[in-house]
Amino acid sequence: MPNSHLTEINLMAATYCRLGHIRAGLYVTWLLFSLTLFILCIVRSHASSVHYQPAVTQLLCTTLLTVVWCTVMLCTFFLKNRFLQFYGQEFIGLMLLWPLWLGGAIGFSVDLKRWSFRCHWDNICDVQTTILAFAWIGWIILEAMLILCAKGMLQSMHGWHKMFEEQLPHRDEGRVMLPLSPSMDGSVMLPPSPSAV
């Protein structure tokens, strides 16, 4: 029986580590989409000064905040001294960005429908359509991040009442730290064993 318990713990650690790498990949993807959307919004603002679209300004601010948030979360994943440590903190940050992304995507959808007749004069339709696509894709990535964050909190190893105190995974999660030798400082990283013998 003890071997099956150790195998279960190793599987939980491997799943926890994979969840961290999936989150890091999603944050990199979201960062790239946000930077692209930021540049497209700047192009849209500069290309036509005839009419003002508040949704473009909202998307500019939202993408700027998202770039900062993604950078902080990627630093949290890759650095040892972490500023944010718990899923609850990540969940609150993502929930603050959620209405901004949704409002920007909906607002730009409404503005695009309202100003679609101007495409023939401004020659900016391709940029507007691309902004709309990137706004909705960014919101979908945010939804995926919220689902992964909720999954991490609900699969808490400490019980449901402490799910906001569940620690965020980092790149070394699931590895065993061993000293190099009794006389040397430092450690060696070993991958977790797939089964305990």
XYZ file of N, CA and C in Angstrom:
591
model
N 0.791 -1.224 0.000
C 0.000 0.000 0.000
C 0.829 1.282 0.000
N 1.956 1.328 0.742
C 2.727 2.568 0.729
C 3.228 2.935 -0.664
N 3.561 1.922 -1.493
C 4.037 2.220 -2.846
C 2.961 2.895 -3.677
N 1.708 2.458 -3.542
C 0.634 3.088 -4.315
C 0.411 4.526 -3.859
N 0.594 4.773 -2.554
C 0.448 6.136 -2.045
C 1.545 7.045 -2.610
N 2.790 6.538 -2.664
C 3.887 7.325 -3.229
C 3.689 7.564 -4.715
N 3.176 6.566 -5.428
C 2.899 6.736 -6.854
C 1.844 7.809 -7.058
N 0.817 7.807 -6.209
C -0.235 8.822 -6.306
C 0.328 10.218 -6.051
N 1.224 10.337 -5.089
C 1.840 11.628 -4.796
C 2.696 12.081 -5.976
N 3.467 11.152 -6.579
C 4.277 11.510 -7.751
C 3.408 11.946 -8.915
N 2.272 11.279 -9.134
C 1.368 11.664 -10.214
C 0.768 13.039 -9.957
N 0.427 13.320 -8.684
C -0.102 14.641 -8.349
C 0.952 15.717 -8.601
N 2.209 15.434 -8.240
C 3.278 16.412 -8.460
C 3.514 16.636 -9.944
N 3.458 15.561 -10.742
C 3.654 15.698 -12.187
C 2.514 16.498 -12.811
N 1.277 16.247 -12.372
C 0.131 17.000 -12.881
C 0.249 18.468 -12.487
N 0.666 18.717 -11.253
C 0.837 20.079 -10.760
C 1.894 20.816 -11.578
N 2.993 20.117 -11.908
C 4.060 20.716 -12.703
C 3.577 21.008 -14.117
N 2.822 20.062 -14.721
C 2.295 20.290 -16.063
C 1.348 21.483 -16.075
N 0.529 21.617 -15.040
C -0.385 22.755 -14.949
C 0.401 24.064 -14.937
N 1.527 24.082 -14.256
C 2.367 25.276 -14.240
C 2.934 25.605 -15.608
N 3.369 24.584 -16.338
C 3.921 24.822 -17.676
C 2.830 25.237 -18.659
N 1.639 24.684 -18.524
C 0.516 25.103 -19.375
C 0.184 26.567 -19.097
N 0.154 26.937 -17.822
C -0.119 28.331 -17.460
C 0.940 29.262 -18.035
N 2.212 28.866 -17.929
C 3.289 29.711 -18.464
C 3.148 29.866 -19.976
N 2.799 28.782 -20.663
C 2.587 28.861 -22.112
C 1.429 29.772 -22.472
N 0.344 29.681 -21.697
C -0.796 30.564 -21.950
C -0.446 32.027 -21.675
N 0.340 32.270 -20.634
C 0.743 33.650 -20.355
C 1.635 34.212 -21.464
N 2.532 33.393 -22.015
C 3.368 33.858 -23.130
C 2.495 34.162 -24.342
N 1.546 33.262 -24.635
C 0.635 33.476 -25.766
C -0.189 34.740 -25.564
N -0.732 34.911 -24.365
C -1.549 36.086 -24.055
C -0.722 37.366 -24.149
N 0.533 37.295 -23.705
C 1.428 38.448 -23.800
C 1.656 38.840 -25.262
N 1.898 37.855 -26.116
C 2.119 38.148 -27.537
C 0.862 38.704 -28.200
N -0.303 38.122 -27.879
C -1.556 38.633 -28.435
C -1.829 40.051 -27.941
N -1.533 40.319 -26.679
C -1.771 41.658 -26.130
C -0.855 42.692 -26.767
N 0.405 42.330 -26.960
C 1.325 43.262 -27.623
C 0.881 43.549 -29.056
N 0.436 42.506 -29.756
C -0.050 42.700 -31.127
C -1.280 43.590 -31.148
N -2.216 43.338 -30.231
C -3.424 44.156 -30.159
C -3.089 45.599 -29.785
N -2.129 45.783 -28.897
C -1.691 47.127 -28.519
C -1.178 47.889 -29.744
N -0.343 47.235 -30.534
C 0.198 47.877 -31.745
C -0.914 48.174 -32.745
N -1.848 47.232 -32.914
C -2.965 47.460 -33.840
C -3.840 48.629 -33.391
N -4.057 48.754 -32.083
C -4.860 49.875 -31.575
C -4.145 51.207 -31.795
N -2.828 51.208 -31.654
C -2.071 52.434 -31.938
C -2.192 52.790 -33.414
N -2.080 51.782 -34.280
C -2.233 52.029 -35.724
C -3.621 52.573 -36.014
N -4.640 51.994 -35.380
C -6.025 52.440 -35.599
C -6.226 53.868 -35.104
N -5.673 54.199 -33.969
C -5.811 55.559 -33.431
C -5.107 56.579 -34.311
N -3.975 56.204 -34.843
C -3.184 57.132 -35.653
C -3.724 57.254 -37.079
N -4.314 56.182 -37.598
C -4.728 56.166 -39.005
C -5.923 57.064 -39.287
N -6.825 57.172 -38.336
C -8.025 57.957 -38.602
C -8.301 58.873 -37.422
N -8.115 60.144 -37.634
C -8.416 61.110 -36.574
C -9.769 61.770 -36.802
N -10.551 61.230 -37.752
C -11.851 61.822 -38.070
C -12.854 61.554 -36.956
N -12.922 60.329 -36.495
C -13.861 60.022 -35.411
C -13.133 59.260 -34.306
N -13.589 59.500 -33.093
C -12.968 58.930 -31.906
C -13.725 57.675 -31.508
N -13.014 56.594 -31.268
C -13.628 55.362 -30.790
C -13.138 55.097 -29.366
N -14.023 55.238 -28.380
C -13.592 55.001 -27.001
C -13.162 53.560 -26.752
N -13.702 52.622 -27.534
C -13.329 51.220 -27.339
C -11.858 50.986 -27.680
N -11.322 51.739 -28.623
C -9.900 51.602 -28.968
C -9.040 52.057 -27.794
N -9.432 53.149 -27.162
C -8.703 53.635 -25.989
C -8.791 52.630 -24.848
N -9.970 52.045 -24.659
C -10.125 51.039 -23.618
C -9.258 49.818 -23.910
N -9.222 49.390 -25.159
C -8.373 48.251 -25.518
C -6.889 48.583 -25.357
N -6.508 49.824 -25.638
C -5.115 50.245 -25.411
C -4.735 50.104 -23.940
N -5.581 50.626 -23.060
C -5.313 50.544 -21.618
C -5.348 49.101 -21.131
N -6.317 48.333 -21.622
C -6.449 46.937 -21.210
C -5.232 46.126 -21.619
N -4.780 46.312 -22.851
C -3.615 45.544 -23.294
C -2.349 45.973 -22.557
N -2.237 47.235 -22.226
C -1.080 47.692 -21.455
C -1.072 47.050 -20.066
N -2.223 47.028 -19.403
C -2.327 46.359 -18.104
C -2.055 44.864 -18.225
N -2.518 44.256 -19.313
C -2.311 42.826 -19.514
C -0.841 42.507 -19.738
N -0.137 43.353 -20.462
C 1.301 43.141 -20.671
C 2.037 43.184 -19.327
N 1.681 44.137 -18.482
C 2.297 44.223 -17.156
C 1.954 42.982 -16.336
N 0.686 42.562 -16.350
C 0.245 41.400 -15.580
C 0.951 40.126 -16.065
N 1.019 39.927 -17.364
C 1.677 38.729 -17.909
C 3.157 38.707 -17.547
N 3.797 39.861 -17.583
C 5.211 39.934 -17.215
C 5.407 39.566 -15.749
N 4.556 40.081 -14.876
C 4.643 39.756 -13.450
C 4.417 38.264 -13.231
N 3.418 37.689 -13.903
C 3.121 36.270 -13.698
C 4.213 35.369 -14.280
N 4.812 35.756 -15.392
C 5.923 34.966 -15.932
C 7.149 35.061 -15.027
N 7.384 36.227 -14.432
C 8.464 36.346 -13.447
C 8.169 35.488 -12.223
N 6.912 35.416 -11.836
C 6.507 34.571 -10.719
C 6.810 33.109 -11.016
N 6.611 32.702 -12.256
C 6.837 31.308 -12.630
C 8.324 30.983 -12.725
N 9.133 31.899 -13.227
C 10.526 31.581 -13.524
C 11.529 32.016 -12.456
N 11.157 32.890 -11.532
C 12.103 33.365 -10.525
C 11.889 32.660 -9.195
N 12.949 32.616 -8.397
C 12.856 31.971 -7.083
C 12.147 32.867 -6.068
N 12.527 34.147 -5.999
C 11.883 35.085 -5.077
C 10.649 35.640 -5.758
N 9.490 35.161 -5.329
C 8.260 35.486 -6.041
C 7.443 36.510 -5.270
N 6.868 37.447 -6.028
C 6.009 38.478 -5.451
C 4.621 37.906 -5.166
N 4.033 37.245 -6.145
C 2.738 36.582 -5.985
C 2.981 35.101 -5.743
N 2.299 34.533 -4.750
C 2.567 33.144 -4.420
C 1.330 32.256 -4.434
N 0.137 32.817 -4.455
C -1.056 32.001 -4.279
C -2.005 32.122 -5.464
N -2.759 31.060 -5.696
C -3.764 31.066 -6.749
C -4.819 32.140 -6.506
N -5.136 32.413 -5.253
C -6.131 33.438 -4.938
C -5.713 34.806 -5.449
N -4.429 35.121 -5.324
C -3.927 36.401 -5.826
C -4.018 36.460 -7.347
N -3.676 35.348 -8.005
C -3.783 35.312 -9.465
C -5.240 35.436 -9.901
N -6.136 34.764 -9.195
C -7.555 34.788 -9.536
C -8.116 36.207 -9.431
N -7.742 36.919 -8.385
C -8.210 38.301 -8.216
C -7.682 39.184 -9.350
N -6.413 39.031 -9.698
C -5.849 39.809 -10.804
C -6.541 39.527 -12.125
N -6.810 38.249 -12.393
C -7.497 37.893 -13.639
C -8.933 38.410 -13.647
N -9.600 38.375 -12.496
C -10.980 38.873 -12.431
C -11.031 40.395 -12.598
N -9.967 41.098 -12.237
C -9.922 42.543 -12.488
C -9.753 42.838 -13.977
N -9.039 41.976 -14.692
C -8.855 42.172 -16.132
C -10.060 41.707 -16.947
N -10.857 40.798 -16.402
C -11.969 40.190 -17.147
C -12.972 41.222 -17.671
N -13.502 42.135 -16.835
C -14.470 43.099 -17.391
C -13.831 44.076 -18.378
N -12.546 44.364 -18.207
C -11.875 45.260 -19.151
C -11.786 44.627 -20.535
N -11.409 43.351 -20.590
C -11.333 42.663 -21.884
C -12.714 42.499 -22.498
N -13.676 42.095 -21.688
C -15.028 41.892 -22.216
C -15.623 43.213 -22.689
N -15.474 44.265 -21.905
C -15.991 45.575 -22.307
C -15.318 46.107 -23.559
N -14.007 45.901 -23.668
C -13.299 46.346 -24.861
C -13.734 45.592 -26.104
N -13.887 44.277 -25.982
C -14.297 43.471 -27.141
C -15.724 43.799 -27.561
N -16.629 43.915 -26.594
C -18.022 44.246 -26.929
C -18.110 45.673 -27.470
N -17.427 46.605 -26.810
C -17.459 47.996 -27.268
C -16.915 48.152 -28.673
N -15.837 47.449 -28.979
C -15.286 47.554 -30.325
C -16.193 46.876 -31.345
N -16.862 45.788 -30.941
C -17.818 45.136 -31.854
C -18.950 46.087 -32.215
N -19.471 46.803 -31.220
C -20.556 47.758 -31.464
C -20.053 48.917 -32.323
N -18.869 49.445 -31.999
C -18.308 50.547 -32.792
C -18.035 50.134 -34.230
N -17.566 48.921 -34.422
C -17.269 48.457 -35.778
C -18.538 48.369 -36.606
N -19.615 47.916 -35.975
C -20.891 47.840 -36.695
C -21.417 49.241 -37.003
N -21.236 50.164 -36.065
C -21.736 51.522 -36.240
C -20.959 52.285 -37.310
N -19.655 52.068 -37.416
C -18.809 52.825 -38.338
C -18.403 52.027 -39.567
N -19.066 50.929 -39.847
C -18.657 50.081 -40.975
C -18.811 50.785 -42.325
N -19.714 51.765 -42.435
C -19.894 52.473 -43.706
C -18.688 53.341 -44.059
N -17.830 53.670 -43.075
C -16.674 54.540 -43.322
C -15.483 53.780 -43.889
N -15.574 52.465 -44.004
C -14.428 51.677 -44.465
C -13.968 52.084 -45.853
N -14.871 52.489 -46.692
C -14.497 52.837 -48.058
C -13.661 54.109 -48.108
N -13.840 54.991 -47.134
C -13.099 56.254 -47.140
C -11.802 56.174 -46.330
N -11.801 55.390 -45.266
C -10.629 55.332 -44.393
C -9.626 54.241 -44.775
N -10.049 53.232 -45.504
C -9.202 52.081 -45.845
C -8.586 51.451 -44.597
N -9.357 51.351 -43.546
C -8.866 50.838 -42.279
C -9.634 49.581 -41.850
N -10.473 49.049 -42.742
C -11.314 47.897 -42.387
C -10.508 46.680 -41.962
N -9.396 46.409 -42.630
C -8.591 45.239 -42.284
C -8.034 45.355 -40.870
N -7.580 46.532 -40.515
C -7.055 46.748 -39.166
C -8.167 46.597 -38.137
N -9.352 47.143 -38.432
C -10.468 47.038 -37.490
C -10.903 45.588 -37.301
N -10.975 44.833 -38.379
C -11.364 43.428 -38.275
C -10.322 42.640 -37.489
N -9.062 42.949 -37.696
C -7.996 42.270 -36.958
C -8.041 42.635 -35.479
N -8.307 43.894 -35.178
C -8.449 44.306 -33.775
C -9.590 43.540 -33.119
N -10.701 43.431 -33.825
C -11.847 42.711 -33.278
C -11.496 41.254 -33.001
N -10.811 40.609 -33.936
C -10.430 39.206 -33.753
C -9.472 39.045 -32.572
N -8.467 39.896 -32.489
C -7.500 39.795 -31.396
C -8.137 40.128 -30.048
N -9.100 41.032 -30.020
C -9.783 41.355 -28.760
C -10.556 40.148 -28.243
N -11.267 39.471 -29.125
C -12.031 38.303 -28.687
C -11.121 37.116 -28.369
N -10.047 36.937 -29.117
C -9.106 35.851 -28.813
C -8.420 36.107 -27.472
N -8.065 37.356 -27.193
C -7.485 37.690 -25.895
C -8.438 37.401 -24.756
N -9.718 37.690 -24.962
C -10.707 37.398 -23.926
C -10.859 35.885 -23.739
N -10.791 35.110 -24.817
C -10.886 33.647 -24.717
C -9.679 33.086 -23.963
N -8.494 33.621 -24.215
C -7.306 33.181 -23.472
C -7.465 33.512 -21.992
N -8.026 34.672 -21.685
C -8.294 35.041 -20.293
C -9.258 34.053 -19.651
N -10.285 33.637 -20.381
C -11.218 32.635 -19.856
C -10.492 31.330 -19.544
N -9.597 30.903 -20.435
C -8.825 29.679 -20.197
C -7.951 29.826 -18.954
N -7.361 31.005 -18.768
C -6.542 31.245 -17.576
C -7.383 31.186 -16.302
N -8.593 31.750 -16.362
C -9.483 31.692 -15.195
C -9.868 30.253 -14.874
N -10.125 29.447 -15.903
C -10.483 28.041 -15.682
C -9.311 27.286 -15.063
N -8.097 27.501 -15.570
C -6.926 26.830 -14.997
C -6.661 27.281 -13.567
N -6.870 28.546 -13.298
C -6.678 29.061 -11.943
C -7.705 28.453 -10.992
N -8.953 28.380 -11.440
C -9.997 27.764 -10.616
C -9.705 26.284 -10.400
N -9.204 25.607 -11.435
C -8.852 24.192 -11.299
C -7.740 24.019 -10.277
N -6.738 24.883 -10.330
C -5.650 24.816 -9.363
C -6.123 25.052 -7.943
N -7.072 25.960 -7.767
C -7.596 26.225 -6.424
C -8.473 25.077 -5.943
N -9.298 24.520 -6.836
C -10.217 23.461 -6.427
C -9.510 22.142 -6.170
N -8.372 21.920 -6.797
C -7.601 20.709 -6.553
C -6.585 20.931 -5.442
N -6.922 21.817 -4.549
C -6.024 22.152 -3.455
C -5.694 20.914 -2.636
N -4.434 20.794 -2.277
C -4.008 19.668 -1.454
C -4.290 19.924 0.020
N -4.756 21.099 0.350
C -4.977 21.466 1.745
C -6.453 21.523 2.124
N -7.344 21.152 1.229
C -8.771 21.196 1.515
C -9.423 22.418 0.901
N -10.733 22.325 0.717
C -11.454 23.390 0.015
C -11.450 24.701 0.784
N -11.381 24.648 2.109
C -11.433 25.877 2.902
C -10.135 26.695 2.796
N -9.068 26.096 2.266
C -7.803 26.823 2.101
C -7.426 26.964 0.634
N -8.422 26.946 -0.263
C -8.093 26.949 -1.687
C -7.485 28.269 -2.150
N -7.758 29.364 -1.473
C -7.147 30.634 -1.864
C -5.699 30.730 -1.389
N -5.295 29.802 -0.511
C -3.925 29.785 -0.016
C -3.064 28.761 -0.747
N -3.607 28.142 -1.805
C -2.836 27.169 -2.581
C -1.723 27.892 -3.332
N -0.497 27.381 -3.205
C 0.657 28.033 -3.826
C 0.666 27.830 -5.331
N 1.094 28.862 -6.040
C 1.260 28.775 -7.490
C 2.444 27.872 -7.816
N 2.342 27.072 -8.881
C 3.496 26.256 -9.269
C 4.580 27.129 -9.896
N 5.798 26.651 -9.824
C 6.905 27.341 -10.489
C 7.685 26.323 -11.302
N 8.719 26.756 -11.989
C 9.384 25.879 -12.954
C 10.072 24.696 -12.303
N 10.431 24.757 -11.028
C 11.117 23.658 -10.354
C 10.155 22.734 -9.627
N 8.854 22.963 -9.777
C 7.858 22.160 -9.076
C 7.942 20.708 -9.527
N 7.864 19.790 -8.581
C 7.869 18.374 -8.905
C 9.261 17.779 -9.009
N 10.296 18.552 -8.722
C 11.654 18.035 -8.770
C 12.181 17.890 -7.350
N 13.089 16.956 -7.176
C 13.669 16.689 -5.867
C 15.000 17.427 -5.775
N 15.222 18.132 -4.692
C 16.479 18.851 -4.486
C 17.406 17.984 -3.633
N 18.607 17.676 -4.150
C 19.601 16.906 -3.415
C 20.891 17.712 -3.342
N 21.622 17.624 -2.218
C 22.902 18.327 -2.150
C 23.917 17.662 -3.078
N 24.865 18.445 -3.599
C 25.908 17.891 -4.460
C 26.782 16.911 -3.689
N 27.248 17.308 -2.545
C 28.017 16.432 -1.659
C 27.951 17.051 -0.270
N 28.300 16.288 0.752
C 28.226 16.856 2.103
C 29.123 18.077 2.293
N 30.211 18.171 1.509
C 31.136 19.283 1.710
C 30.863 20.476 0.791
N 29.948 20.325 -0.190
C 29.711 21.399 -1.159
C 28.369 22.069 -0.905
N 28.321 23.349 -1.201
C 27.051 24.060 -1.156
C 26.384 23.934 -2.509
N 25.072 24.080 -2.537
C 24.335 23.994 -3.801
C 23.508 22.720 -3.848
N 22.850 22.529 -4.952
C 21.982 21.364 -5.068
C 21.889 20.937 -6.522
N 21.399 19.733 -6.709
C 21.196 19.163 -8.038
C 19.708 18.926 -8.203
N 19.176 19.262 -9.371
C 17.756 19.052 -9.644
C 17.574 17.691 -10.300
N 16.734 16.857 -9.743
C 16.400 15.572 -10.341
C 14.929 15.566 -10.707
N 14.574 14.994 -11.858
C 13.153 14.921 -12.202
C 12.450 13.931 -11.291
N 11.142 14.091 -11.078
C 10.420 13.146 -10.233
C 10.373 11.788 -10.912
N 10.445 10.745 -10.103
C 10.385 9.396 -10.676
C 8.940 9.065 -11.028
N 8.724 8.375 -12.164
C 7.355 8.055 -12.555
C 6.706 7.053 -11.619
N 7.508 6.209 -10.983
C 6.936 5.270 -10.016
C 7.935 5.064 -8.896
N 7.424 4.906 -7.718
C 8.286 4.669 -6.559
C 8.509 3.175 -6.421
N 9.769 2.761 -6.285
C 10.097 1.331 -6.197
C 10.291 0.968 -4.769
